[in-house]
Short mmCIF file of C-alpha atoms and ligand atoms in Angstrom, two decimals:
data_model
loop_
_atom_site.label_atom_id
_atom_site.label_comp_id
_atom_site.label_asym_id
_atom_site.label_seq_id
_atom_site.Cartn_x
_atom_site.Cartn_y
_atom_site.Cartn_z
CA MET A 119 -1.05 -25.07 -5.44
CA LYS A 120 1.67 -23.34 -3.35
CA ALA A 121 0.82 -20.57 -0.95
CA LEU A 122 2.54 -18.51 1.85
CA VAL A 123 0.77 -19.48 5.14
CA LEU A 124 0.83 -17.82 8.49
CA GLN A 125 1.87 -20.04 11.25
CA LYS A 126 2.02 -19.37 15.13
CA GLY A 127 5.67 -18.81 16.12
CA VAL A 128 7.26 -19.07 19.59
CA LYS A 129 7.57 -15.64 21.22
CA ASN A 130 11.31 -15.00 21.74
CA ASP A 131 13.63 -11.97 21.32
CA GLU A 132 13.39 -12.06 17.57
CA SER A 133 11.33 -9.11 16.20
CA MET A 134 9.24 -11.37 13.75
CA TYR A 135 8.19 -14.42 15.60
CA HIS A 136 5.06 -15.89 13.66
CA ASP A 137 6.27 -18.00 10.86
CA VAL A 138 5.40 -17.85 7.18
CA ILE A 139 5.49 -21.31 5.57
CA LEU A 140 5.54 -22.07 1.83
CA ARG A 141 2.96 -24.94 1.85
CA GLU A 142 0.88 -27.00 -0.71
CA VAL A 143 -2.94 -26.16 -0.23
CA PRO A 144 -5.77 -27.00 -2.46
CA VAL A 145 -6.72 -24.70 -5.29
CA PRO A 146 -9.76 -22.70 -4.24
CA THR A 147 -12.97 -23.45 -5.72
CA LEU A 148 -15.74 -21.01 -7.04
CA ASN A 149 -19.08 -20.63 -5.28
CA PRO A 150 -21.91 -20.80 -8.03
CA ASN A 151 -24.15 -18.65 -5.71
CA ASN A 152 -21.74 -15.92 -5.84
CA ASP A 153 -20.26 -13.77 -8.57
CA GLU A 154 -16.59 -14.86 -8.32
CA VAL A 155 -13.63 -15.48 -10.46
CA LEU A 156 -10.61 -17.73 -10.15
CA ILE A 157 -7.33 -15.93 -10.80
CA LYS A 158 -4.11 -17.40 -11.50
CA LEU A 159 -1.59 -15.10 -10.00
CA GLN A 160 1.28 -13.63 -12.00
CA ALA A 161 2.80 -11.23 -9.57
CA VAL A 162 2.26 -10.17 -5.86
CA SER A 163 3.72 -7.42 -3.93
CA PHE A 164 4.67 -7.10 -0.28
CA ASN A 165 3.51 -4.48 2.24
CA HIS A 166 4.43 -3.58 5.73
CA ARG A 167 1.14 -5.01 6.97
CA GLU A 168 2.68 -8.51 6.68
CA VAL A 169 5.66 -7.46 8.84
CA TRP A 170 3.05 -6.11 11.45
CA ILE A 171 1.21 -9.42 11.17
CA ARG A 172 4.45 -11.60 11.59
CA LYS A 173 5.26 -9.31 14.77
CA GLY A 174 1.91 -9.97 16.30
CA LEU A 175 0.93 -6.38 16.15
CA TYR A 176 -1.96 -6.44 13.68
CA PRO A 177 -5.55 -6.55 14.59
CA GLY A 178 -7.52 -10.01 13.77
CA ILE A 179 -4.54 -12.08 13.16
CA LYS A 180 -5.69 -15.37 12.03
CA PHE A 181 -3.17 -18.42 11.81
CA ASN A 182 -3.36 -20.67 8.70
CA SER A 183 -4.33 -17.47 6.58
CA ILE A 184 -2.74 -17.05 3.25
CA LEU A 185 -0.89 -13.74 3.45
CA GLY A 186 -0.77 -11.02 0.92
CA SER A 187 -3.12 -8.01 -0.23
CA ASP A 188 -1.63 -7.12 -3.72
CA GLY A 189 -1.90 -9.25 -6.67
CA VAL A 190 -2.28 -9.26 -10.55
CA GLY A 191 -3.34 -12.33 -12.57
CA ILE A 192 -5.21 -13.82 -15.32
CA VAL A 193 -8.82 -15.05 -14.88
CA GLN A 194 -9.03 -18.72 -15.23
CA ALA A 195 -12.60 -19.41 -14.53
CA THR A 196 -15.79 -17.83 -13.47
CA SER A 197 -18.69 -18.80 -11.24
CA ARG A 198 -21.17 -18.06 -13.78
CA ASN A 199 -21.46 -18.21 -17.35
CA GLU A 200 -22.83 -14.51 -17.89
CA PHE A 201 -19.27 -13.22 -17.27
CA SER A 202 -17.28 -15.95 -18.86
CA HIS A 203 -15.90 -13.33 -21.22
CA LEU A 204 -13.53 -12.32 -18.54
CA VAL A 205 -11.53 -15.65 -18.80
CA GLY A 206 -8.11 -14.94 -20.15
CA GLN A 207 -8.15 -11.16 -19.02
CA LYS A 208 -5.21 -9.85 -17.01
CA VAL A 209 -6.57 -8.17 -13.80
CA VAL A 210 -5.40 -6.39 -10.72
CA ILE A 211 -7.39 -6.94 -7.48
CA ASN A 212 -8.94 -4.31 -5.25
CA PRO A 213 -7.74 -5.69 -1.79
CA GLY A 214 -10.27 -3.73 0.37
CA PHE A 215 -13.84 -5.40 0.44
CA GLY A 216 -16.91 -3.68 1.75
CA TRP A 217 -16.33 -0.25 0.62
CA GLU A 218 -18.15 0.74 -2.52
CA LYS A 219 -18.21 4.52 -3.13
CA ASP A 220 -18.80 6.75 0.08
CA PRO A 221 -15.84 9.12 0.22
CA LYS A 222 -15.95 9.17 4.18
CA GLY A 223 -15.46 5.51 4.80
CA PRO A 224 -16.81 1.96 3.94
CA GLU A 225 -20.64 1.31 3.89
CA SER A 226 -20.21 -2.21 5.18
CA LYS A 227 -17.79 -4.26 7.11
CA TYR A 228 -14.57 -3.69 5.69
CA ALA A 229 -11.89 -6.09 5.35
CA ILE A 230 -8.50 -6.49 3.48
CA LEU A 231 -7.27 -9.53 1.74
CA GLY A 232 -4.59 -11.66 3.53
CA LEU A 233 -6.32 -12.62 6.91
CA LEU A 234 -9.07 -15.23 7.26
CA PRO A 235 -11.77 -15.28 6.23
CA LEU A 236 -10.37 -13.54 3.05
CA PRO A 237 -7.46 -15.56 1.74
CA GLY A 238 -4.62 -13.51 0.42
CA THR A 239 -2.74 -13.10 -2.86
CA PHE A 240 0.43 -14.95 -1.74
CA ALA A 241 -0.62 -18.01 -3.63
CA ASP A 242 -0.59 -19.53 -7.12
CA TYR A 243 -4.42 -18.91 -7.31
CA THR A 244 -7.03 -17.10 -5.62
CA VAL A 245 -10.81 -16.56 -5.82
CA VAL A 246 -12.19 -13.06 -5.46
CA PRO A 247 -15.68 -11.33 -6.17
CA ARG A 248 -16.07 -10.31 -9.68
CA ALA A 249 -16.57 -6.74 -8.68
CA GLU A 250 -13.07 -6.29 -7.21
CA ILE A 251 -11.18 -6.90 -10.38
CA PHE A 252 -10.10 -4.36 -12.66
CA PRO A 253 -7.99 -4.29 -16.06
CA VAL A 254 -4.47 -3.56 -15.60
CA PRO A 255 -3.39 -0.19 -16.89
CA LYS A 256 -2.14 -0.80 -20.34
CA HIS A 257 1.48 0.55 -19.82
CA LEU A 258 2.17 -1.44 -16.78
CA SER A 259 3.87 -4.86 -16.30
CA SER A 260 2.29 -7.37 -14.10
CA ALA A 261 4.87 -6.64 -11.51
CA GLU A 262 4.31 -2.90 -11.74
CA ALA A 263 0.47 -3.23 -11.42
CA ALA A 264 0.96 -5.40 -8.47
CA ALA A 265 2.86 -2.68 -6.74
CA LEU A 266 -0.16 -0.47 -6.75
CA PRO A 267 -3.20 -1.46 -4.81
CA LEU A 268 -2.39 -1.21 -0.99
CA ALA A 269 -0.05 1.59 -1.54
CA ALA A 270 -2.70 3.80 -3.34
CA THR A 271 -3.88 5.68 -0.25
CA PHE A 272 -3.95 9.33 -0.54
CA VAL A 273 -7.41 10.63 -1.32
CA LYS A 274 -8.25 11.83 2.09
CA ALA A 275 -5.65 14.61 1.80
CA ASN A 276 -7.52 16.06 -1.29
CA VAL A 277 -4.47 17.36 -2.89
CA GLN A 278 -4.70 19.99 -5.36
CA PRO A 279 -2.40 21.47 -7.92
CA GLY A 280 0.12 23.99 -6.64
CA GLU A 281 -0.38 22.79 -3.03
CA ASN A 282 2.62 22.02 -0.61
CA VAL A 283 2.36 18.40 0.75
CA LEU A 284 4.77 16.67 3.15
CA ILE A 285 5.09 12.84 2.76
CA THR A 286 6.86 11.20 5.57
CA GLY A 287 9.11 8.17 5.41
CA ILE A 288 9.86 8.44 1.83
CA GLY A 289 11.74 4.95 1.59
CA GLY A 290 8.27 3.25 2.12
CA GLY A 291 6.07 1.74 -0.39
CA VAL A 292 2.94 3.60 0.23
CA ALA A 293 5.11 6.97 0.53
CA LEU A 294 6.73 6.61 -2.76
CA THR A 295 3.33 5.67 -4.51
CA VAL A 296 1.80 8.82 -2.81
CA LEU A 297 4.73 10.97 -4.03
CA ASN A 298 4.42 9.73 -7.55
CA PHE A 299 0.73 10.66 -7.53
CA VAL A 300 1.34 13.99 -5.85
CA SER A 301 3.89 15.06 -8.23
CA ARG A 302 1.70 14.21 -11.26
CA ILE A 303 -1.22 16.23 -9.86
CA GLY A 304 1.02 19.07 -10.12
CA ALA A 305 1.29 19.73 -6.36
CA ASN A 306 4.86 20.41 -4.49
CA ALA A 307 5.91 17.46 -2.68
CA TYR A 308 8.29 17.54 0.32
CA VAL A 309 9.65 14.41 1.86
CA THR A 310 11.23 13.09 5.13
CA SER A 311 13.52 10.01 5.43
CA SER A 312 16.11 8.56 7.68
CA ASP A 313 18.40 8.16 4.59
CA GLU A 314 19.87 11.15 2.65
CA SER A 315 20.33 8.85 -0.41
CA LYS A 316 16.54 8.13 -0.52
CA ILE A 317 15.82 12.07 -0.41
CA LYS A 318 18.06 12.53 -3.13
CA LYS A 319 16.36 9.77 -5.20
CA ALA A 320 13.05 11.19 -4.41
CA ILE A 321 14.13 14.61 -5.72
CA GLU A 322 15.83 13.40 -8.70
CA GLN A 323 13.76 10.42 -9.82
CA LEU A 324 10.30 11.50 -8.61
CA GLY A 325 10.18 15.19 -8.68
CA ALA A 326 10.12 15.90 -4.86
CA LYS A 327 10.94 19.56 -4.27
CA GLY A 328 12.92 18.95 -1.22
CA GLY A 329 13.43 16.75 1.87
CA VAL A 330 14.84 16.51 5.32
CA ASN A 331 15.98 13.79 7.69
CA TYR A 332 13.47 12.89 10.34
CA ARG A 333 16.35 11.64 12.59
CA GLU A 334 17.44 15.30 12.96
CA GLU A 335 15.33 16.82 15.77
CA GLU A 336 15.27 20.27 14.04
CA TRP A 337 13.64 18.81 10.90
CA PRO A 338 10.56 20.95 10.98
CA THR A 339 12.52 24.12 11.15
CA LEU A 340 14.82 22.93 8.39
CA LEU A 341 11.66 21.99 6.22
CA LYS A 342 10.29 25.44 6.65
CA THR A 343 13.39 26.93 4.94
CA LEU A 344 12.67 24.81 1.88
CA LEU A 345 9.03 25.98 1.37
CA PRO A 346 8.65 28.51 -1.39
CA ASN A 347 8.23 32.16 -0.35
CA ASP A 348 4.91 32.63 -2.14
CA ARG A 349 3.43 29.75 -0.41
CA PRO A 350 5.53 29.39 2.81
CA PHE A 351 3.30 26.64 4.46
CA LEU A 352 2.09 22.96 4.15
CA ASP A 353 -1.52 22.37 2.93
CA SER A 354 -1.30 18.70 4.07
CA VAL A 355 0.83 16.07 5.60
CA ILE A 356 0.56 12.52 4.49
CA ASP A 357 1.91 10.40 7.20
CA GLY A 358 2.79 6.80 7.87
CA ALA A 359 4.63 7.19 11.05
CA GLY A 360 2.33 8.51 13.82
CA GLY A 361 3.65 9.70 17.13
CA GLU A 362 4.53 13.39 17.21
CA ILE A 363 3.76 14.11 13.62
CA ALA A 364 0.97 16.58 14.53
CA SER A 365 3.16 18.43 17.03
CA GLN A 366 6.07 18.66 14.63
CA THR A 367 4.12 19.99 11.63
CA VAL A 368 1.37 22.14 13.27
CA LYS A 369 3.48 25.24 12.78
CA LEU A 370 4.18 24.51 9.24
CA LEU A 371 0.51 23.86 8.25
CA ARG A 372 -1.91 26.38 7.05
CA PRO A 373 -5.04 27.02 9.16
CA GLY A 374 -7.53 24.18 8.33
CA GLY A 375 -4.65 22.04 6.78
CA ILE A 376 -4.98 18.24 6.75
CA ILE A 377 -2.86 15.55 8.38
CA SER A 378 -3.85 12.23 6.54
CA CYS A 379 -2.38 9.26 8.46
CA TYR A 380 -2.30 5.82 6.68
CA GLY A 381 0.03 4.16 9.22
CA MET A 382 1.83 4.30 12.35
CA THR A 383 5.20 2.61 11.84
CA SER A 384 7.00 4.81 14.44
CA VAL A 385 4.64 4.93 17.45
CA PRO A 386 0.86 3.42 17.29
CA ALA A 387 -0.82 6.76 18.23
CA ILE A 388 -0.57 10.29 17.34
CA LYS A 389 -0.63 13.17 20.06
CA PHE A 390 -2.89 15.88 18.85
CA PRO A 391 -1.86 19.17 20.49
CA MET A 392 -4.15 22.11 21.53
CA SER A 393 -2.34 24.25 18.92
CA ALA A 394 -3.57 22.02 16.24
CA VAL A 395 -7.13 22.56 17.52
CA LEU A 396 -6.77 26.17 17.51
CA LYS A 397 -5.57 26.09 13.81
CA ASN A 398 -8.41 23.99 12.98
CA ILE A 399 -6.15 21.21 11.60
CA GLU A 400 -7.86 18.12 10.37
CA LEU A 401 -6.52 14.79 11.43
CA LYS A 402 -8.04 12.03 9.08
CA GLY A 403 -7.44 8.36 9.22
CA SER A 404 -6.91 6.71 5.90
CA THR A 405 -7.17 3.16 4.47
CA MET A 406 -6.94 2.71 0.63
CA GLY A 407 -10.11 4.15 -0.40
CA SER A 408 -13.37 2.77 -1.99
CA ARG A 409 -13.82 0.41 -4.95
CA GLU A 410 -14.87 3.53 -6.98
CA GLU A 411 -11.64 5.45 -5.92
CA PHE A 412 -9.66 2.20 -6.74
CA GLU A 413 -10.85 2.43 -10.17
CA LYS A 414 -10.32 6.19 -10.43
CA MET A 415 -6.72 5.54 -9.30
CA LEU A 416 -6.08 3.04 -11.99
CA ASN A 417 -7.48 5.47 -14.75
CA PHE A 418 -5.25 8.03 -13.26
CA VAL A 419 -2.22 5.90 -13.44
CA GLU A 420 -3.11 5.05 -17.00
CA GLU A 421 -3.88 8.64 -18.11
CA LYS A 422 -0.49 9.78 -16.51
CA LYS A 423 1.44 6.79 -17.58
CA ILE A 424 2.59 6.61 -13.87
CA ARG A 425 4.94 3.74 -13.11
CA PRO A 426 5.29 2.67 -9.35
CA MET A 427 8.65 2.72 -7.99
CA ILE A 428 9.90 -1.03 -7.47
CA SER A 429 12.67 -1.87 -5.25
CA GLY A 430 13.26 -5.34 -6.34
CA VAL A 431 11.53 -8.19 -8.32
CA TRP A 432 12.15 -11.84 -7.26
CA GLN A 433 11.10 -15.22 -9.05
CA GLY A 434 8.90 -17.44 -6.84
CA PHE A 435 7.99 -17.65 -3.24
CA GLU A 436 11.22 -19.07 -2.26
CA HIS A 437 12.67 -15.65 -1.85
CA THR A 438 10.09 -14.79 0.84
CA PRO A 439 12.60 -14.77 3.81
CA GLU A 440 14.97 -12.24 2.02
CA ILE A 441 12.14 -9.94 1.12
CA PHE A 442 11.07 -10.03 4.93
CA GLU A 443 14.54 -9.10 5.89
CA ILE A 444 14.83 -6.14 3.67
CA MET A 445 11.32 -4.74 4.80
CA ASN A 446 12.00 -5.39 8.48
CA LYS A 447 15.30 -3.34 8.14
CA GLY A 448 13.67 -0.57 6.09
CA LYS A 449 16.33 -1.17 3.23
CA GLN A 450 13.81 -0.79 0.29
CA PHE A 451 13.05 2.23 -1.88
CA GLY A 452 9.82 1.18 -3.40
CA LYS A 453 7.91 -2.03 -3.51
CA LEU A 454 9.10 -5.55 -3.18
CA VAL A 455 7.59 -7.68 -5.76
CA ILE A 456 7.53 -11.67 -6.45
CA GLU A 457 6.80 -12.70 -9.79
CA LEU A 458 5.27 -16.38 -10.10
CA PRO A 459 6.11 -19.22 -12.43
CA GLN A 460 3.50 -19.33 -15.22
CA ASN A 461 4.34 -23.06 -16.26
CA ASN A 462 2.15 -24.77 -13.64
CA VAL A 463 -1.35 -23.75 -14.66
CA GLN A 464 -3.51 -26.58 -13.34
CA LYS A 465 -6.10 -28.13 -15.18
CA LEU A 466 -9.57 -27.22 -13.71
N1 NAP B 773 -3.94 2.64 5.62
C1 NAP B 773 -3.68 1.91 4.43
O1 NAP B 773 -4.43 1.55 3.49
C2 NAP B 773 -2.23 1.45 4.54
C3 NAP B 773 -1.72 0.59 3.25
C4 NAP B 773 -0.60 0.15 3.29
C5 NAP B 773 0.37 0.36 4.45
N2 NAP B 773 -0.10 0.79 5.55
C6 NAP B 773 0.67 1.00 6.75
O2 NAP B 773 1.57 2.16 6.41
C7 NAP B 773 2.87 1.92 7.05
C8 NAP B 773 3.95 2.08 5.82
O3 NAP B 773 3.65 0.86 5.00
P1 NAP B 773 4.61 0.45 3.91
O4 NAP B 773 3.90 -0.80 3.38
O5 NAP B 773 4.81 1.70 2.92
O6 NAP B 773 5.87 0.30 4.68
P2 NAP B 773 7.52 0.02 4.16
O7 NAP B 773 7.47 0.11 2.64
O8 NAP B 773 8.13 -1.03 5.07
O9 NAP B 773 7.95 1.36 4.67
C9 NAP B 773 8.17 1.90 6.00
C10 NAP B 773 8.78 3.12 6.05
O10 NAP B 773 8.57 3.95 7.16
C11 NAP B 773 9.45 5.03 7.21
N3 NAP B 773 9.63 5.19 8.76
C12 NAP B 773 10.14 4.42 9.77
N4 NAP B 773 10.20 5.30 10.78
C13 NAP B 773 9.68 6.55 10.55
C14 NAP B 773 9.64 7.65 11.40
N5 NAP B 773 9.84 7.61 12.72
N6 NAP B 773 9.20 8.70 10.86
C15 NAP B 773 8.95 8.69 9.45
N7 NAP B 773 8.97 7.61 8.59
C16 NAP B 773 9.39 6.60 9.19
C17 NAP B 773 10.87 4.54 6.65
O11 NAP B 773 11.10 5.54 5.74
P3 NAP B 773 12.68 5.80 5.40
O12 NAP B 773 13.25 4.59 4.78
O13 NAP B 773 12.54 6.81 4.30
O14 NAP B 773 13.36 6.35 6.62
C18 NAP B 773 10.35 3.14 6.13
O15 NAP B 773 11.07 3.07 4.89
C19 NAP B 773 2.88 0.92 7.68
O16 NAP B 773 2.67 1.05 9.00
C20 NAP B 773 1.59 -0.02 7.14
O17 NAP B 773 1.00 -0.79 7.98
C21 NAP B 773 -1.24 1.46 5.46
#
């Protein structure tokens, strides 16, 4: 089968120096001692995580890993007969292993698909535990469902209807998925972006109430003027940028407001000022969520008929360089997805 494999590159001036090679590798095998399923992947989606890995800025990088966390496919075989009824079902994979249901964090060692020892989804086939697969919401195509998993990270902000929520860097895949969810919950979403056209699209297509350009130094002041008179504060900030976000939003947040940080695209640390301590602001780190939350997220998507925002769909792994280029330059508005050919199902 074909797979996108990480190879050590030569460090030079280029920003992404580790290579990703499209290579022939053996189809993975099922271990009869574990409850596992073999999946023929139909669609996979990219995350900024793969960019960090290629830049050498992600913890635990292992060369020869098959990359990729997000994937949708058809169950081809099972390790035991007891659940052979799953064969033929279309499923989406929960990419975070080791976190069953504790709302605070993983119960055991947590790991995300796409770095060894967990092979990723950027392959024709993958083997995953039976417990980590879920039916695809019926209204979604494979490409749309593949755009969900890693981007669905917002539970820590505990968003309630009517609240005001700031989502930073709205061009990002996670930010757009969060915006989709926050709007459907009935909360008021505000966004930041470096690109006015992305703010416009977030308002017109995804129901954001307003937005400001984070490249303008005075953006927190501008944002304040957009908040409603009867609720002139933010209840939470869902942030993927890091750096100064706490200092920038402390004046806007209500006492006890939440900053839920899922990434640090801008600076790999957050400065937490004394003014935030005095205001009882809660700063929370957030990876996707538990398996239980993943299932709840899928049910919510199905119930509200949510469709993830997709920036582009390509056919086949040959388009990988183009996708990395777009992601590295931040040109996307939504998720970048590859659909895989289905005419090469191997006889098992
Ligand atoms: N914790 C988790 O479970 C989890 C899951 C997935 C990703 N992540 C992390 O979250 C981050 C975003 O991931 P992604 O896949 O959504 O990335 P992405 O699609 O590549 O989007 C990155 C976005 O970051 C925004 N950005 C860049 N500099 C910024 C700044 N100074 N202030 C505010 N926004 C800024 C840009 O928004 P504009 O284009 O609007 O300017 C850009 O589009 C990455 O660091 C990734 O590693 C974490």
